[in-house]
Amino acid sequence: MAQAGDSYSIQLKPSHLAWGDYRNPTNRDIIQGEAYIPIHKKDAMKYSVYNSNHTQTGLGYNLFYASSADGFLNNVLLLAQGSTIGGDIYAKQFSVQGDLKMIGNWYKYCNASAHNSVLVTWTSPTTMLLKII
């Protein structure tokens, strides 16, 4: 489980910034504005960030409260989800639970591009601070 001060940074790709445009169009409609915060599997393993395939879920496992350093996001509930291989327990991304567009709105607010990275810093085992760098 992540502790206060633990962090990782990850460079954004076009698919992270505009997931709604890049998702598989054969089984889902395109929804502009959807985006997510990626996490490499090595970081998910290091900080025990799981998806819903894990036996334990909830705060500190696959749910985290997050705020952004610029103040746009304020104590939103992030859901860790997805996996790099079907059935894997480690998450590959975060989105705001119930709102796949909020991260996209944050990226837009920050004028984030594929030249930027996201710095994710845990402030406690269940809370994070996000920053575009």
PDB file of C-alpha atoms in Angstrom:
ATOM      1  CA  MET A   1       0.000   0.000   0.000  1.00  0.00           C
ATOM      2  CA  ALA A   2       1.269   3.451  -0.889  1.00  0.00           C
ATOM      3  CA  GLN A   3       2.416   5.752   1.889  1.00  0.00           C
ATOM      4  CA  ALA A   4       2.585   9.539   2.180  1.00  0.00           C
ATOM      5  CA  GLY A   5       5.369  10.804  -0.073  1.00  0.00           C
ATOM      6  CA  ASP A   6       5.290   7.892  -2.529  1.00  0.00           C
ATOM      7  CA  SER A   7       4.978   9.094  -6.120  1.00  0.00           C
ATOM      8  CA  TYR A   8       5.358   8.315  -9.784  1.00  0.00           C
ATOM      9  CA  SER A   9       5.268  10.357 -12.956  1.00  0.00           C
ATOM     10  CA  ILE A  10       4.151   9.224 -16.372  1.00  0.00           C
ATOM     11  CA  GLN A  11       4.244  10.909 -19.749  1.00  0.00           C
ATOM     12  CA  LEU A  12       0.876  11.468 -21.357  1.00  0.00           C
ATOM     13  CA  LYS A  13       0.064   9.980 -24.749  1.00  0.00           C
ATOM     14  CA  PRO A  14      -2.721  11.068 -27.104  1.00  0.00           C
ATOM     15  CA  SER A  15      -4.825   8.082 -26.028  1.00  0.00           C
ATOM     16  CA  HIS A  16      -4.610   9.153 -22.347  1.00  0.00           C
ATOM     17  CA  LEU A  17      -5.665  12.688 -23.225  1.00  0.00           C
ATOM     18  CA  ALA A  18      -8.577  11.674 -25.450  1.00  0.00           C
ATOM     19  CA  TRP A  19      -9.580   8.134 -24.526  1.00  0.00           C
ATOM     20  CA  GLY A  20     -13.126   8.683 -25.761  1.00  0.00           C
ATOM     21  CA  ASP A  21     -11.754   9.167 -29.289  1.00  0.00           C
ATOM     22  CA  TYR A  22      -9.267   6.259 -29.165  1.00  0.00           C
ATOM     23  CA  ARG A  23     -11.320   3.496 -27.572  1.00  0.00           C
ATOM     24  CA  ASN A  24     -12.397   0.502 -29.633  1.00  0.00           C
ATOM     25  CA  PRO A  25     -15.096   1.881 -31.949  1.00  0.00           C
ATOM     26  CA  THR A  26     -16.466  -1.571 -32.769  1.00  0.00           C
ATOM     27  CA  ASN A  27     -17.992  -2.129 -29.343  1.00  0.00           C
ATOM     28  CA  ARG A  28     -18.384   1.414 -27.920  1.00  0.00           C
ATOM     29  CA  ASP A  29     -19.464   4.759 -29.252  1.00  0.00           C
ATOM     30  CA  ILE A  30     -16.877   7.530 -29.427  1.00  0.00           C
ATOM     31  CA  ILE A  31     -17.368   9.939 -26.519  1.00  0.00           C
ATOM     32  CA  GLN A  32     -15.282  13.082 -26.777  1.00  0.00           C
ATOM     33  CA  GLY A  33     -13.747  14.385 -23.566  1.00  0.00           C
ATOM     34  CA  GLU A  34     -13.103  11.071 -21.838  1.00  0.00           C
ATOM     35  CA  ALA A  35      -9.570  10.722 -20.499  1.00  0.00           C
ATOM     36  CA  TYR A  36      -7.640   8.927 -17.796  1.00  0.00           C
ATOM     37  CA  ILE A  37      -4.436   8.981 -15.744  1.00  0.00           C
ATOM     38  CA  PRO A  38      -2.209   6.022 -16.630  1.00  0.00           C
ATOM     39  CA  ILE A  39      -0.105   3.975 -14.225  1.00  0.00           C
ATOM     40  CA  HIS A  40       2.612   1.556 -15.350  1.00  0.00           C
ATOM     41  CA  LYS A  41       2.194  -1.970 -14.039  1.00  0.00           C
ATOM     42  CA  LYS A  42       5.526  -1.744 -12.166  1.00  0.00           C
ATOM     43  CA  ASP A  43       4.169   1.261 -10.224  1.00  0.00           C
ATOM     44  CA  ALA A  44       0.795  -0.420  -9.647  1.00  0.00           C
ATOM     45  CA  MET A  45       2.644  -3.407  -8.206  1.00  0.00           C
ATOM     46  CA  LYS A  46       5.025  -1.241  -6.145  1.00  0.00           C
ATOM     47  CA  TYR A  47       2.158   0.752  -4.594  1.00  0.00           C
ATOM     48  CA  SER A  48      -0.437  -2.068  -4.533  1.00  0.00           C
ATOM     49  CA  VAL A  49      -2.897  -0.315  -6.844  1.00  0.00           C
ATOM     50  CA  TYR A  50      -5.497  -2.887  -7.823  1.00  0.00           C
ATOM     51  CA  ASN A  51      -8.504  -3.128 -10.098  1.00  0.00           C
ATOM     52  CA  SER A  52     -11.791  -4.901  -9.384  1.00  0.00           C
ATOM     53  CA  ASN A  53     -10.225  -8.328 -10.111  1.00  0.00           C
ATOM     54  CA  HIS A  54      -8.457  -8.175  -6.725  1.00  0.00           C
ATOM     55  CA  THR A  55     -10.089  -9.807  -3.710  1.00  0.00           C
ATOM     56  CA  GLN A  56      -9.917  -6.566  -1.732  1.00  0.00           C
ATOM     57  CA  THR A  57     -11.379  -3.355  -3.087  1.00  0.00           C
ATOM     58  CA  GLY A  58     -12.161   0.025  -1.575  1.00  0.00           C
ATOM     59  CA  LEU A  59     -10.145   2.937  -0.230  1.00  0.00           C
ATOM     60  CA  GLY A  60      -6.423   2.370  -0.520  1.00  0.00           C
ATOM     61  CA  TYR A  61      -6.840  -0.586  -2.891  1.00  0.00           C
ATOM     62  CA  ASN A  62      -8.720   0.656  -5.957  1.00  0.00           C
ATOM     63  CA  LEU A  63     -10.283   3.883  -4.680  1.00  0.00           C
ATOM     64  CA  PHE A  64      -8.369   7.036  -3.774  1.00  0.00           C
ATOM     65  CA  TYR A  65      -9.371  10.614  -3.030  1.00  0.00           C
ATOM     66  CA  ALA A  66      -7.463  13.059  -5.212  1.00  0.00           C
ATOM     67  CA  SER A  67      -6.963  16.777  -5.610  1.00  0.00           C
ATOM     68  CA  SER A  68      -4.884  18.623  -8.174  1.00  0.00           C
ATOM     69  CA  ALA A  69      -2.144  21.097  -7.322  1.00  0.00           C
ATOM     70  CA  ASP A  70      -3.862  23.730  -9.495  1.00  0.00           C
ATOM     71  CA  GLY A  71      -7.140  23.420  -7.534  1.00  0.00           C
ATOM     72  CA  PHE A  72      -9.280  22.180 -10.456  1.00  0.00           C
ATOM     73  CA  LEU A  73      -9.825  18.757  -8.854  1.00  0.00           C
ATOM     74  CA  ASN A  74     -10.838  18.845  -5.221  1.00  0.00           C
ATOM     75  CA  ASN A  75     -11.180  15.609  -3.268  1.00  0.00           C
ATOM     76  CA  VAL A  76     -12.606  13.608  -6.192  1.00  0.00           C
ATOM     77  CA  LEU A  77     -12.846   9.849  -5.893  1.00  0.00           C
ATOM     78  CA  LEU A  78     -10.494   8.113  -8.335  1.00  0.00           C
ATOM     79  CA  LEU A  79     -11.182   4.548  -9.406  1.00  0.00           C
ATOM     80  CA  ALA A  80      -8.216   2.371 -10.356  1.00  0.00           C
ATOM     81  CA  GLN A  81      -9.282   0.197 -13.255  1.00  0.00           C
ATOM     82  CA  GLY A  82      -8.309  -1.812 -16.301  1.00  0.00           C
ATOM     83  CA  SER A  83      -5.374  -4.156 -16.736  1.00  0.00           C
ATOM     84  CA  THR A  84      -2.655  -4.786 -19.271  1.00  0.00           C
ATOM     85  CA  ILE A  85      -3.620  -8.480 -19.490  1.00  0.00           C
ATOM     86  CA  GLY A  86      -7.146  -9.836 -19.037  1.00  0.00           C
ATOM     87  CA  GLY A  87      -7.775 -11.022 -15.476  1.00  0.00           C
ATOM     88  CA  ASP A  88      -4.718  -9.256 -13.998  1.00  0.00           C
ATOM     89  CA  ILE A  89      -5.287  -7.705 -10.560  1.00  0.00           C
ATOM     90  CA  TYR A  90      -3.132  -4.595 -11.110  1.00  0.00           C
ATOM     91  CA  ALA A  91      -4.727  -1.428 -12.482  1.00  0.00           C
ATOM     92  CA  LYS A  92      -3.479   0.411 -15.559  1.00  0.00           C
ATOM     93  CA  GLN A  93      -5.343   3.694 -15.127  1.00  0.00           C
ATOM     94  CA  PHE A  94      -7.339   6.035 -12.909  1.00  0.00           C
ATOM     95  CA  SER A  95     -10.541   7.862 -13.730  1.00  0.00           C
ATOM     96  CA  VAL A  96     -12.977   9.804 -11.582  1.00  0.00           C
ATOM     97  CA  GLN A  97     -15.519   7.280 -10.390  1.00  0.00           C
ATOM     98  CA  GLY A  98     -18.715   7.786 -12.359  1.00  0.00           C
ATOM     99  CA  ASP A  99     -17.320  10.591 -14.530  1.00  0.00           C
ATOM    100  CA  LEU A 100     -15.002   9.618 -17.368  1.00  0.00           C
ATOM    101  CA  LYS A 101     -14.867  13.234 -18.593  1.00  0.00           C
ATOM    102  CA  MET A 102     -13.574  14.986 -15.463  1.00  0.00           C
ATOM    103  CA  ILE A 103      -9.920  14.048 -16.064  1.00  0.00           C
ATOM    104  CA  GLY A 104     -10.334  15.202 -19.677  1.00  0.00           C
ATOM    105  CA  ASN A 105     -11.689  18.525 -18.412  1.00  0.00           C
ATOM    106  CA  TRP A 106      -8.697  18.827 -16.090  1.00  0.00           C
ATOM    107  CA  TYR A 107      -6.273  18.122 -18.930  1.00  0.00           C
ATOM    108  CA  LYS A 108      -8.042  20.771 -21.025  1.00  0.00           C
ATOM    109  CA  TYR A 109      -7.945  23.283 -18.130  1.00  0.00           C
ATOM    110  CA  CYS A 110      -4.181  22.722 -17.827  1.00  0.00           C
ATOM    111  CA  ASN A 111      -3.602  22.763 -21.598  1.00  0.00           C
ATOM    112  CA  ALA A 112      -1.990  19.347 -21.148  1.00  0.00           C
ATOM    113  CA  SER A 113      -0.499  17.682 -24.197  1.00  0.00           C
ATOM    114  CA  ALA A 114       1.612  14.670 -25.059  1.00  0.00           C
ATOM    115  CA  HIS A 115       4.610  16.821 -24.076  1.00  0.00           C
ATOM    116  CA  ASN A 116       3.436  16.757 -20.453  1.00  0.00           C
ATOM    117  CA  SER A 117       3.520  14.193 -17.680  1.00  0.00           C
ATOM    118  CA  VAL A 118       1.308  13.644 -14.667  1.00  0.00           C
ATOM    119  CA  LEU A 119       2.962  13.525 -11.248  1.00  0.00           C
ATOM    120  CA  VAL A 120       0.935  11.419  -8.806  1.00  0.00           C
ATOM    121  CA  THR A 121       1.945  11.818  -5.155  1.00  0.00           C
ATOM    122  CA  TRP A 122       0.256  10.017  -2.298  1.00  0.00           C
ATOM    123  CA  THR A 123      -0.389  12.268   0.692  1.00  0.00           C
ATOM    124  CA  SER A 124      -1.697   9.297   2.704  1.00  0.00           C
ATOM    125  CA  PRO A 125      -2.532   5.677   1.830  1.00  0.00           C
ATOM    126  CA  THR A 126      -5.940   6.838   0.548  1.00  0.00           C
ATOM    127  CA  THR A 127      -5.291  10.348  -0.828  1.00  0.00           C
ATOM    128  CA  MET A 128      -3.315  11.736  -3.757  1.00  0.00           C
ATOM    129  CA  LEU A 129      -2.135  15.045  -5.154  1.00  0.00           C
ATOM    130  CA  LEU A 130      -2.022  15.302  -8.949  1.00  0.00           C
ATOM    131  CA  LYS A 131       0.103  17.728 -10.945  1.00  0.00           C
ATOM    132  CA  ILE A 132       0.716  18.307 -14.637  1.00  0.00           C
ATOM    133  CA  ILE A 133       4.456  18.725 -15.256  1.00  0.00           C
TER     134      ILE A 133
END
